[in-house]
Tab-separated table of C-alpha atoms and ligand atoms in Angstrom:
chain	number	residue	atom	x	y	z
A	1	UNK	CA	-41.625	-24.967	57.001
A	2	UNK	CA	-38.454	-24.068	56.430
A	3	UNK	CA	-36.745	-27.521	57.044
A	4	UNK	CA	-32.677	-28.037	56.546
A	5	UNK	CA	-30.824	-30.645	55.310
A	6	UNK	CA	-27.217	-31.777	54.622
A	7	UNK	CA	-26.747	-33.704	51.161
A	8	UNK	CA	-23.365	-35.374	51.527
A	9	UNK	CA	-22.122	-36.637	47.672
A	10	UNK	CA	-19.539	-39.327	47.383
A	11	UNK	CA	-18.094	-41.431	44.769
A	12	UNK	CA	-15.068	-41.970	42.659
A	13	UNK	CA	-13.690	-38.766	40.102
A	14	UNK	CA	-15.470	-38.718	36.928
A	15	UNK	CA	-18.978	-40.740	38.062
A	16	UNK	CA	-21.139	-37.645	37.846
A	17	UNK	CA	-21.296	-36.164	41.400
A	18	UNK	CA	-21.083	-32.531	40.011
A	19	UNK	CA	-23.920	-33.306	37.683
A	20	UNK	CA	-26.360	-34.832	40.344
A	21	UNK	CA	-25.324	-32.238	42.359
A	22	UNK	CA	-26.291	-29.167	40.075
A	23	UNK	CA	-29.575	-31.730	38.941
A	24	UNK	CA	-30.686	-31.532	42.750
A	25	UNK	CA	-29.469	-28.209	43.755
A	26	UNK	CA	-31.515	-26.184	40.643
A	27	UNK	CA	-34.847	-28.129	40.674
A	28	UNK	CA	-34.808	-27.731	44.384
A	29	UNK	CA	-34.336	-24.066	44.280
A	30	UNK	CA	-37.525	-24.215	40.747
A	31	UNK	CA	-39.275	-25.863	44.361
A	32	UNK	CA	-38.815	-22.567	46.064
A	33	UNK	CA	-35.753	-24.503	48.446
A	34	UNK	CA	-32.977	-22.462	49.242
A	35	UNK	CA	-30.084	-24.955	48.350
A	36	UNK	CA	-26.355	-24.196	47.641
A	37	UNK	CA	-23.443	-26.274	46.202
A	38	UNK	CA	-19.666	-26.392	48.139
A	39	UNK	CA	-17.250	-28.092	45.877
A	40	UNK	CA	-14.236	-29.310	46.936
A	41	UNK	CA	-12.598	-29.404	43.429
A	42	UNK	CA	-13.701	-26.054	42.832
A	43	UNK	CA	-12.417	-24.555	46.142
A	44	UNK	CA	-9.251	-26.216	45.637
A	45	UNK	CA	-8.664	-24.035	42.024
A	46	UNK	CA	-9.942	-21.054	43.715
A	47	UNK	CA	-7.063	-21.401	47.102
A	48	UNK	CA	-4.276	-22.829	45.052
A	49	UNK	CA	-1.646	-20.510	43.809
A	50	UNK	CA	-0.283	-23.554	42.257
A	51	UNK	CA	-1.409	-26.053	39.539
A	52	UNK	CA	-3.406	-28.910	41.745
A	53	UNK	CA	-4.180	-30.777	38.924
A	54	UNK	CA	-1.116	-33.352	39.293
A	55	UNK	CA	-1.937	-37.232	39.939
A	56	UNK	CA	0.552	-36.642	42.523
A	57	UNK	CA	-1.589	-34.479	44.893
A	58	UNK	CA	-4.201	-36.658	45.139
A	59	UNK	CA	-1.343	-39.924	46.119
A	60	UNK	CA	-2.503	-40.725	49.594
A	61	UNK	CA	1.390	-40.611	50.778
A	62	UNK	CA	1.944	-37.176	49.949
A	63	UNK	CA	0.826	-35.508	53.186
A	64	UNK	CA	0.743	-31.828	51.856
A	65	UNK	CA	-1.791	-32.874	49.686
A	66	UNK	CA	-3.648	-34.730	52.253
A	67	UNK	CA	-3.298	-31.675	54.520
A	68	UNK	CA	-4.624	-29.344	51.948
A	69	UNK	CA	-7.748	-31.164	50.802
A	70	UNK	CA	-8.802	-31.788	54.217
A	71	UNK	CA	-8.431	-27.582	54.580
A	72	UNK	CA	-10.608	-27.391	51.863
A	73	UNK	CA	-13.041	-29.767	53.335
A	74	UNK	CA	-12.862	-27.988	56.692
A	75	UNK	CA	-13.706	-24.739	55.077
A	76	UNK	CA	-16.319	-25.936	52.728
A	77	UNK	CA	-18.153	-27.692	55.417
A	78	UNK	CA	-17.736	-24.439	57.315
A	79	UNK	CA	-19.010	-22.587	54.704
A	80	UNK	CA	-22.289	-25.251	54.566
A	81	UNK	CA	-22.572	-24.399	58.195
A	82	UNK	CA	-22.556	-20.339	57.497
A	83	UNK	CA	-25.499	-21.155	54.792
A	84	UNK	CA	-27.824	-22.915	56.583
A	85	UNK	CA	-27.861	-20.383	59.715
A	86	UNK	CA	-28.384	-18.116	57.501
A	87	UNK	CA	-31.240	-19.491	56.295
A	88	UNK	CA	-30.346	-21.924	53.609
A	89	UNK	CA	-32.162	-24.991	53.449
A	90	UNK	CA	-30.188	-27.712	51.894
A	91	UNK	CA	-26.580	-27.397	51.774
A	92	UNK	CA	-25.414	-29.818	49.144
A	93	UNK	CA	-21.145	-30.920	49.707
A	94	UNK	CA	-19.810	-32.353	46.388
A	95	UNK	CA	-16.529	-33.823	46.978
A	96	UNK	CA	-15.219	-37.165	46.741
A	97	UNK	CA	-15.637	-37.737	50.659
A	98	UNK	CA	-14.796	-41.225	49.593
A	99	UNK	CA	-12.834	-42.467	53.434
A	100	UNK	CA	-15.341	-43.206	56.232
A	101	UNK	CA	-12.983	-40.725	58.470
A	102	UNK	CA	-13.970	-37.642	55.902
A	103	UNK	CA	-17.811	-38.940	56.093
A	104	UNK	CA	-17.143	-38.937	60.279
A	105	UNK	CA	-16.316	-34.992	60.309
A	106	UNK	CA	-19.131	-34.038	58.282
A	107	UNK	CA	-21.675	-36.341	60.372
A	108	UNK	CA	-19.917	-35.014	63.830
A	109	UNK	CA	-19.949	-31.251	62.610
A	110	UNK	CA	-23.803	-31.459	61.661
A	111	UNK	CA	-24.946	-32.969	64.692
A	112	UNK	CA	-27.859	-31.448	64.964
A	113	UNK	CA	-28.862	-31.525	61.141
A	114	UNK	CA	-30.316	-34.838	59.347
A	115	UNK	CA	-27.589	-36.105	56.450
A	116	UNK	CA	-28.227	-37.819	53.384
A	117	UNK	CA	-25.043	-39.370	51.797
A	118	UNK	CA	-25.750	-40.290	47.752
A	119	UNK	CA	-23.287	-42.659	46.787
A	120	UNK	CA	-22.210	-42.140	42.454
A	121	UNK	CA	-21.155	-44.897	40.319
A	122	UNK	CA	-21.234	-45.691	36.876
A	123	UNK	CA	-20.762	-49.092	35.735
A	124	UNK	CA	-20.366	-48.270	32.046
A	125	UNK	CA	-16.843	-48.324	31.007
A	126	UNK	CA	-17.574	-46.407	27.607
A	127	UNK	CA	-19.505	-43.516	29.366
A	128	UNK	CA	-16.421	-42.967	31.927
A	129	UNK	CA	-14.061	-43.228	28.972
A	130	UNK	CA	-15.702	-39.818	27.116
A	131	UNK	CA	-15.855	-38.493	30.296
A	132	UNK	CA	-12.313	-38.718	30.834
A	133	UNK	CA	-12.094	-37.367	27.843
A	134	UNK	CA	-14.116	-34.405	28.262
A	135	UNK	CA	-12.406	-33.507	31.509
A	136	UNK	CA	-9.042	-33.714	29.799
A	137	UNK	CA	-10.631	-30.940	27.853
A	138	UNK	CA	-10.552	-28.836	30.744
A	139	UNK	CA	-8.531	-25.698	31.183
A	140	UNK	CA	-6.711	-27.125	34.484
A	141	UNK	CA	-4.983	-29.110	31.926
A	142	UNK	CA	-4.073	-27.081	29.591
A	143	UNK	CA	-0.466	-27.319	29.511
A	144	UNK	CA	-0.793	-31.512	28.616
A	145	UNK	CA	-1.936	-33.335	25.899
A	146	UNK	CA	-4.937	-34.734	25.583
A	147	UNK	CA	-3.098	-38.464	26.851
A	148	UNK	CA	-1.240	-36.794	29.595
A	149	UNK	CA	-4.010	-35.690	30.982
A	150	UNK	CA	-6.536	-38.720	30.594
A	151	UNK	CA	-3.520	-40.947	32.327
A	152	UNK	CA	-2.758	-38.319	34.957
A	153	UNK	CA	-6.475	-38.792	35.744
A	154	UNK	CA	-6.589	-42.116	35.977
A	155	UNK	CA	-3.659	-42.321	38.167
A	156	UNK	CA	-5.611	-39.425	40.254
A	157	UNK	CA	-8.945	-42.368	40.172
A	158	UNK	CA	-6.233	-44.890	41.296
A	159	UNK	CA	-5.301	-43.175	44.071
A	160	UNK	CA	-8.615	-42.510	45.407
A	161	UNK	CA	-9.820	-46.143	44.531
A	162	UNK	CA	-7.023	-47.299	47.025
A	163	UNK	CA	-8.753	-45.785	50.014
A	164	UNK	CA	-12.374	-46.118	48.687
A	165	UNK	CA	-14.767	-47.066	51.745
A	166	UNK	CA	-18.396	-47.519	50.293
A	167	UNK	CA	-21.162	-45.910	52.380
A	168	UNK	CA	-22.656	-48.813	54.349
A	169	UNK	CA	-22.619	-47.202	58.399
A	170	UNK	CA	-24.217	-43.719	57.321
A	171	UNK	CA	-27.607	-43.673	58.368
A	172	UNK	CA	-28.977	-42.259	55.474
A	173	UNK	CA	-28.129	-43.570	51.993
A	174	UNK	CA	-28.695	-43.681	48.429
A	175	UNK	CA	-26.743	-45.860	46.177
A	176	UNK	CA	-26.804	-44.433	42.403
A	177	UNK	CA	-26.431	-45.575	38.903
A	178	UNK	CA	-25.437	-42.054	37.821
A	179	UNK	CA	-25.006	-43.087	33.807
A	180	UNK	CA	-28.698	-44.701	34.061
A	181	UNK	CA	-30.361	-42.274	36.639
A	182	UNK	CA	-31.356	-45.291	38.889
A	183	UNK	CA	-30.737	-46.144	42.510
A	184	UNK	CA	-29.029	-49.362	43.412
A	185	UNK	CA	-29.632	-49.421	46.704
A	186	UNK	CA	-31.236	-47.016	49.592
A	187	UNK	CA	-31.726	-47.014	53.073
A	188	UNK	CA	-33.023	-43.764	54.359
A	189	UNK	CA	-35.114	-42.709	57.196
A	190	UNK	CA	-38.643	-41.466	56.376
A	191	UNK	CA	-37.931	-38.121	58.681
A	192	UNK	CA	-34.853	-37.327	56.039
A	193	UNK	CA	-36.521	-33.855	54.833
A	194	UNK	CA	-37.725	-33.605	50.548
A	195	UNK	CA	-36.451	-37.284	50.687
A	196	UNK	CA	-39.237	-38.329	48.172
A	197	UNK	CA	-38.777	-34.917	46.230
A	198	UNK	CA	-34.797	-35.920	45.958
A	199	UNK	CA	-35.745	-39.722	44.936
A	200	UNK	CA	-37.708	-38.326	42.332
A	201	UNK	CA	-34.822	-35.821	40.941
A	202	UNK	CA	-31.987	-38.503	41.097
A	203	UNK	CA	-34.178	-40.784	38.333
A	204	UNK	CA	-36.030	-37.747	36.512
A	205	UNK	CA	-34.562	-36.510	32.954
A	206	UNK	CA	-34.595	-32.781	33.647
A	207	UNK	CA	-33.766	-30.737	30.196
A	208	UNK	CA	-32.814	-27.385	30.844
A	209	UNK	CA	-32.112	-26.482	27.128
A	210	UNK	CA	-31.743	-28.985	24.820
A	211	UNK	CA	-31.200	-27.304	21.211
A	212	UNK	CA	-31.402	-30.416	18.691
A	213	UNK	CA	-30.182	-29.357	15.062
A	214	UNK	CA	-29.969	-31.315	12.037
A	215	UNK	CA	-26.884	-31.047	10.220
A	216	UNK	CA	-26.901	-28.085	7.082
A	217	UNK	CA	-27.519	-29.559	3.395
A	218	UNK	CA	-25.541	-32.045	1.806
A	219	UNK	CA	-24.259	-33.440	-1.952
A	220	UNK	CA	-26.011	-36.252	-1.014
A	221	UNK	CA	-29.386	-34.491	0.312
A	222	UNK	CA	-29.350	-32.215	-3.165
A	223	UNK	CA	-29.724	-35.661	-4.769
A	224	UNK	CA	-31.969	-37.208	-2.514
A	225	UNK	CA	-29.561	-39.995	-1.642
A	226	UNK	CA	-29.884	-41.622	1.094
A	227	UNK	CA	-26.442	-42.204	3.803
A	228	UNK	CA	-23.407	-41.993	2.759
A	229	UNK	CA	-20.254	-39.760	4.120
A	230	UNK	CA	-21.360	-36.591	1.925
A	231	UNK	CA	-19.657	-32.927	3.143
A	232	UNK	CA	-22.039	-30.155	3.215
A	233	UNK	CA	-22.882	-27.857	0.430
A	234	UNK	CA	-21.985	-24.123	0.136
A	235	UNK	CA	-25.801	-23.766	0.884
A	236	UNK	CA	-25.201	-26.489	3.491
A	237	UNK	CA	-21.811	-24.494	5.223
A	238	UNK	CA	-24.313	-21.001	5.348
A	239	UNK	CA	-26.813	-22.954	6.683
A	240	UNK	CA	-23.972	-23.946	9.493
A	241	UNK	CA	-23.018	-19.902	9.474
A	242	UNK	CA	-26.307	-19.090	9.859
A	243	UNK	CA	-26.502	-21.516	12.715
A	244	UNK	CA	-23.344	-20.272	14.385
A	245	UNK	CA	-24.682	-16.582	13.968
A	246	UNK	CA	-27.897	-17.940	15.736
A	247	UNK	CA	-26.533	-19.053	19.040
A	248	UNK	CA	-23.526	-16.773	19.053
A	249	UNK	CA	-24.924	-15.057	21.893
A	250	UNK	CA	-25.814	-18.314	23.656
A	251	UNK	CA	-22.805	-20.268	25.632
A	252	UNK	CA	-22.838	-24.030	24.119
A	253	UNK	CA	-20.415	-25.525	26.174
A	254	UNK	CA	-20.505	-29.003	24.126
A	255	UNK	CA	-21.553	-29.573	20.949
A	256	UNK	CA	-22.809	-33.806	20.349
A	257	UNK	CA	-22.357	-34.990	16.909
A	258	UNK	CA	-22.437	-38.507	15.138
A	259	UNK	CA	-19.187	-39.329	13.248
A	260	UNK	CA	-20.302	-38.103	9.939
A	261	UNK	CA	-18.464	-35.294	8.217
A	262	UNK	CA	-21.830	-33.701	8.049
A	263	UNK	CA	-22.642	-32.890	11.195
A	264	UNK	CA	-18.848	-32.239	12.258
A	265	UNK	CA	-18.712	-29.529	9.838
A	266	UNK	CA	-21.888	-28.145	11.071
A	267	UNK	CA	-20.428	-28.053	14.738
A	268	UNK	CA	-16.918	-26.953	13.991
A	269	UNK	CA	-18.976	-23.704	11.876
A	270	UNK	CA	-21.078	-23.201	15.337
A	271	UNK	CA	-18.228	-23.584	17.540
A	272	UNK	CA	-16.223	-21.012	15.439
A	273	UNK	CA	-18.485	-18.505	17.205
A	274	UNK	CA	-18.337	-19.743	20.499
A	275	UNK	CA	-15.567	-19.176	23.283
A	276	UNK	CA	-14.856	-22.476	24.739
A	277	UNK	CA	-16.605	-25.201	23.180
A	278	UNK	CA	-15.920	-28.691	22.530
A	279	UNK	CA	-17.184	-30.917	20.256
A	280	UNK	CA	-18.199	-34.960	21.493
A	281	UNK	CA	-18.661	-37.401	18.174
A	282	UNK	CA	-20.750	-40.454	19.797
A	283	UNK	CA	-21.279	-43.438	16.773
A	284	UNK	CA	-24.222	-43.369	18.705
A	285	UNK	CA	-25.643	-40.403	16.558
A	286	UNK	CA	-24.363	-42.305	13.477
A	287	UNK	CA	-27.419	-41.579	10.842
A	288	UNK	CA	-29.608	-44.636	10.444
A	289	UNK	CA	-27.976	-47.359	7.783
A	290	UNK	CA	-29.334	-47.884	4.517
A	291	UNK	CA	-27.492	-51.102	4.233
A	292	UNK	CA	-27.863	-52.539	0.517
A	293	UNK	CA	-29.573	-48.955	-0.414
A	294	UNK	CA	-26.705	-46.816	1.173
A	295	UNK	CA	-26.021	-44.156	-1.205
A	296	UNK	CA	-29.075	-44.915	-3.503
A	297	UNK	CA	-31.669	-42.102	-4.332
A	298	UNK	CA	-35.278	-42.684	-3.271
A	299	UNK	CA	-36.314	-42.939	-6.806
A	300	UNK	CA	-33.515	-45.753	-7.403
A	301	UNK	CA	-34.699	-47.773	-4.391
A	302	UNK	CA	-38.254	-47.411	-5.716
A	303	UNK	CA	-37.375	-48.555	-9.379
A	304	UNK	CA	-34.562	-50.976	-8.420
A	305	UNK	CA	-35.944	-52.483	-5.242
A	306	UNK	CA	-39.403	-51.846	-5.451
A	307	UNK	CA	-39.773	-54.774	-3.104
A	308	UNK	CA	-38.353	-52.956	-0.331
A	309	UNK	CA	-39.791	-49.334	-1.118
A	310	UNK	CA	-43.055	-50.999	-0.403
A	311	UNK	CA	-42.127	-52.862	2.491
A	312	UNK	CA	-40.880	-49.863	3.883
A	313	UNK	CA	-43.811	-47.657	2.997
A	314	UNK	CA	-46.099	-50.186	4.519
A	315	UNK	CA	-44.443	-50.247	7.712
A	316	UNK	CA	-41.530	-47.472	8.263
A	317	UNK	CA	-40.676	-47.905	11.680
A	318	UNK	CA	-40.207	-51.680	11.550
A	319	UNK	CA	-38.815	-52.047	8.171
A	320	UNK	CA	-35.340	-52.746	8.940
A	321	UNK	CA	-33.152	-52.645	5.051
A	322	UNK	CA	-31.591	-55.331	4.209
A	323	UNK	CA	-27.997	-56.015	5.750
A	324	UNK	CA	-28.662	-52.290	7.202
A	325	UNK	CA	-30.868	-50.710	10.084
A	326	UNK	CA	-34.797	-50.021	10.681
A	327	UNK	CA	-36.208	-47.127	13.470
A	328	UNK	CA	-36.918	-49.854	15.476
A	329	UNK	CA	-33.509	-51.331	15.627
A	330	UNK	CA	-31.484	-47.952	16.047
A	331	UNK	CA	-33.696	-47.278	18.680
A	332	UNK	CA	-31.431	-48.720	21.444
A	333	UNK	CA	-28.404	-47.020	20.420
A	334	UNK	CA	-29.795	-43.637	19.822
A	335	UNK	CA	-31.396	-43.700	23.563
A	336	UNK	CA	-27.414	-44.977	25.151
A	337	UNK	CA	-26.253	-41.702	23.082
A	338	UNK	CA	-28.486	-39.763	24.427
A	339	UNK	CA	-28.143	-41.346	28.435
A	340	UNK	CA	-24.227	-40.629	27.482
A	341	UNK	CA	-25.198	-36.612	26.370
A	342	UNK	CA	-26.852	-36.243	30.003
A	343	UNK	CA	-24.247	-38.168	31.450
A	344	UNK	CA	-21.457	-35.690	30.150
A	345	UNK	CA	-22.859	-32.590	29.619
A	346	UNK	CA	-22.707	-31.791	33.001
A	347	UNK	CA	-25.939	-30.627	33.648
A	348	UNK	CA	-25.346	-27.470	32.116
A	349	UNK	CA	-27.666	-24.960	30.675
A	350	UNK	CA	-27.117	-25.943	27.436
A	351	UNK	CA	-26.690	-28.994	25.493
A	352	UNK	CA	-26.349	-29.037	21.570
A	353	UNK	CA	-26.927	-32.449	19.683
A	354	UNK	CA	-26.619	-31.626	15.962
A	355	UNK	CA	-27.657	-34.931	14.610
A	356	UNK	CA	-29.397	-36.635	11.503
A	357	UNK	CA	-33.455	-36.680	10.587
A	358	UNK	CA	-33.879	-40.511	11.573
A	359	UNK	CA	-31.799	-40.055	14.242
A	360	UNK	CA	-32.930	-36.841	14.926
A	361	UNK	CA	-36.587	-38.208	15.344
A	362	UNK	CA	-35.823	-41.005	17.462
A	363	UNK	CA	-34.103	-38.750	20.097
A	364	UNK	CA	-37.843	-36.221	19.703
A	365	UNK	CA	-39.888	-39.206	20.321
A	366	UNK	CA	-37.876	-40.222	24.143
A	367	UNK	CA	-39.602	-36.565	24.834
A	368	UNK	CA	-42.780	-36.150	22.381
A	369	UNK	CA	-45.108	-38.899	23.777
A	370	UNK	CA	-45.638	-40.348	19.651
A	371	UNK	CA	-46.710	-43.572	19.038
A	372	UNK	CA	-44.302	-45.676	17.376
A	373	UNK	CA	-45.809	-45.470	13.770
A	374	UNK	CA	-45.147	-42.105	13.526
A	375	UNK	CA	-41.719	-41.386	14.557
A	376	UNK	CA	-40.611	-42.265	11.313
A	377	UNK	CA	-42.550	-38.974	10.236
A	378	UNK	CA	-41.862	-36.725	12.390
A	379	UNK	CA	-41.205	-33.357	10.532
A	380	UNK	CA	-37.183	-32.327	10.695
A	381	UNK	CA	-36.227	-29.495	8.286
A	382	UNK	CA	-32.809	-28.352	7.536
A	383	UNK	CA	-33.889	-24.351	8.386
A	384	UNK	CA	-35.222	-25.193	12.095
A	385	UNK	CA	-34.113	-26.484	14.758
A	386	UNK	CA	-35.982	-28.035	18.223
A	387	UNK	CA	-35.449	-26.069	21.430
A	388	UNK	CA	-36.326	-28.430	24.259
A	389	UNK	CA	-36.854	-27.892	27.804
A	390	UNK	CA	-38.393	-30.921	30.276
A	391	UNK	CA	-38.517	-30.228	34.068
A	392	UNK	CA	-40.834	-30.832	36.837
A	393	UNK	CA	-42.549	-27.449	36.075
A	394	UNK	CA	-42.875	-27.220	32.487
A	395	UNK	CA	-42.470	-29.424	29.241
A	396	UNK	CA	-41.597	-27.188	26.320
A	397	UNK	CA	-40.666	-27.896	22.790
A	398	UNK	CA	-40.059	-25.288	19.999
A	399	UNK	CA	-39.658	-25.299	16.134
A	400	UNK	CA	-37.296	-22.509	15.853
A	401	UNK	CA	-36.229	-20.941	12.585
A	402	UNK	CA	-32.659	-19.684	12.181
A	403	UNK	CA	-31.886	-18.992	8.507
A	404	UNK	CA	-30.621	-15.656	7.846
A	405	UNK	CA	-32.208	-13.719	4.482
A	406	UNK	CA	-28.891	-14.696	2.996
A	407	UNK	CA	-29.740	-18.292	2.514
B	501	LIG	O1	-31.985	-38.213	3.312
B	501	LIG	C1	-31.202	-37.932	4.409
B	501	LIG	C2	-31.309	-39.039	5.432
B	501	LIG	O2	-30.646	-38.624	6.590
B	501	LIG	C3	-30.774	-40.399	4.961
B	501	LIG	O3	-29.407	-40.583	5.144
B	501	LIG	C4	-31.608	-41.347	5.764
B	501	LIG	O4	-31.628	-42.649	5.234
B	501	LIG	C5	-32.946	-40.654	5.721
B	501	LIG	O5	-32.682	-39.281	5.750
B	501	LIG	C6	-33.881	-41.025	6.854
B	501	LIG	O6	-35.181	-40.535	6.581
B	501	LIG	P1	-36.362	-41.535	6.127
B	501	LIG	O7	-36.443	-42.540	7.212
B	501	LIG	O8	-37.572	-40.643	6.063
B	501	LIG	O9	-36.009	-42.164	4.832
């Protein structure tokens, strides 16, 4: 039955309504429902001459602004209209839509349609922060720094924050944690059409491609030291080339590191063969500590500390070193990286993570279904990397090589 629904987004800039919205329209469409996407944002860039980018549009009290971006609205809800008579399903409007007056229009123009308004917010400060900082990346701000543009979007959030409305008269709602992938709150009528199909895609981790690398050899690694701040080797930088030449054909539109100059220079070598790419350094990703062993080989822990080589052998994934980190303890961190990689990636085909081997393993085992006791084992070579791809259809994960003959 081909049944049609309106999906109205709201929420704040930055709190991951373009993300949901991409989330819901693509696994509906893997369901065989015809869904589209009208984006305000993105309609604005396309009917501008001009630069709309400016705090200042978005000030309630200038009234060309207003006037424009309720056009927009107009035409994208027009253009929702247009889709569904022509046999769309779900039309999906991603805009702020943050005033009960906008959220009137929409409900008066589709009448005859059922609505479901989903409600974004994100109550982690750090999260919004690298988002900011991602979408001062963007080429709409190209001609400001990197400040400029995070306080020009703030000012833009200000502005919209001064004439936020929650939902709380729409009939059909759905609060959302969009950083955790939980709903807050919902009140929704059981005749709201996929309603338990759309529950189920708001909290699901869907992985379109997730290609997770481990960083190309190190000083350190040729010496079987543990930690440390090591650069990579000439082997290690060909690895990176070989890496780069790998997914040159492949858009990687964000590249997730830790801090470490290891797996920087490994992204900054892929990203020299990309078009637009940017790289995100969580401390997140920041390779398990050694703590008193930092920096010591495996044989020098063994002969020096043979105490603690033992402990560790005898239990890996609890051992925790002293006045440094265990498996079990990074554990927590590792899976708030990774919530902040879907949060910001925004839900695009590809996401890169090049990361570390403990690290590395904790973020396979939130996928791989592995008992605790052997994360700590899990194999990660230098000359493979995992390709990764979870949705409601399929669960796939790949050891891919990449070396070229050269290395
Ligand atoms: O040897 C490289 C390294 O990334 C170290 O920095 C880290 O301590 C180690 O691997 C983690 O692997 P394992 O838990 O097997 O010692």
């Amino acid at each position: 039955m081909n049944r049609k629904l309106v999906i109205v987004m709201m929420g704040l800039p930055a709190r991951g309504k373009s993300t949901m919205a991409r989330k819901l329209s693509r696994t509906l469409e893997l369901d065989g429902v015809k869904s589209a996407i009208f984006n305000n944002g993105d309609l604005r860039r396309r009917m501008s001459e001009e630069n709309t980018s400016s705090s200042i549009f978005f000030s309630p009290g200038n009234p060309e602004g207003v006037a424009f971006r309720e056009k927009i609205s107009s035409v994208n809800i027009e253009n929702a209209h247009k889709f569904l008579r022509g046999g769309g399903c779900v039309a999906i409007l991603d805009a702020s839509n943050v005033t009960r007056k906008r959220r009137r229009k929409i409900q008066d123009t589709f009448s005859e349609t059922p609505l479901l308004f989903i409600e974004c917010m994100n109550a982690d400060d750090e999260a919004l922060e690298a988002n900011l900082e991602r979408k001062a990346g963007l080429s709409e701000f190209s001609d400001r720094t990197k400040e400029e543009a995070i306080a020009s979007f703030l000012k833009r959030i200000k502005y919209y924050e001064s004439i936020y409305e929650p939902l709380d008269v729409e009939p059909n709602r759905i609060l959302v944690d969009s950083f955790e992938s939980c709903i807050l709150q919902e009140q929704a009528s059981y005749e709201v059409p996929y309603y338990d199909r759309i529950r189920d895609i708001l909290t699901t981790r869907v992985v379109r491609n997730l290609f997770l690398v481990r960083h190309g050899e190190t000083f350190f690694n040729v010496e079987d030291r543990i930690g440390g701040n090591s650069e990579l080797t000439d082997k290690g930088f060909e690895q990176a080339k070989s890496l780069a030449e790998h997914f040159a054909t492949q858009r990687i539109p964000i590249i997730f590191t830790s801090n470490y100059k290891r797996t920087l220079q490994t992204a900054e070598t892929i990203r020299e063969r990309q078009d637009f790419c940017s790289i995100i350094a969580l401390p997140e990703f920041n390779e398990i500590h050694g703590g008193v062993c930092e920096g010591m080989t495996y044989k020098q822990i063994s002969e020096q500390m043979p105490h603690v080589a033992r402990a560790r052998r005898l239990n890996k994934y609890n051992y925790i070193y002293p006045e440094g980190e265990g498996y079990k303890t990074m554990e927590e961190r590792v899976h708030r990286g990774l919530k902040k990689v879907f949060y910001l990636n925004n839900y695009d085909e590809n996401i890169m993570i090049v990361g570390h081997k403990a690290v590395n393993r904790m973020i396979l085992s939130k996928f791989l279904s592995r008992q605790e006791k052997e994360i700590p084992y899990i194999y990660m070579p230098q000359n493979r990397y995992y390709h990764i791809q979870i949705n409601p259809h399929k669960r796939i994960f790949e050891l891919i090589p990449y070396h070229t003959a050269s290395v």
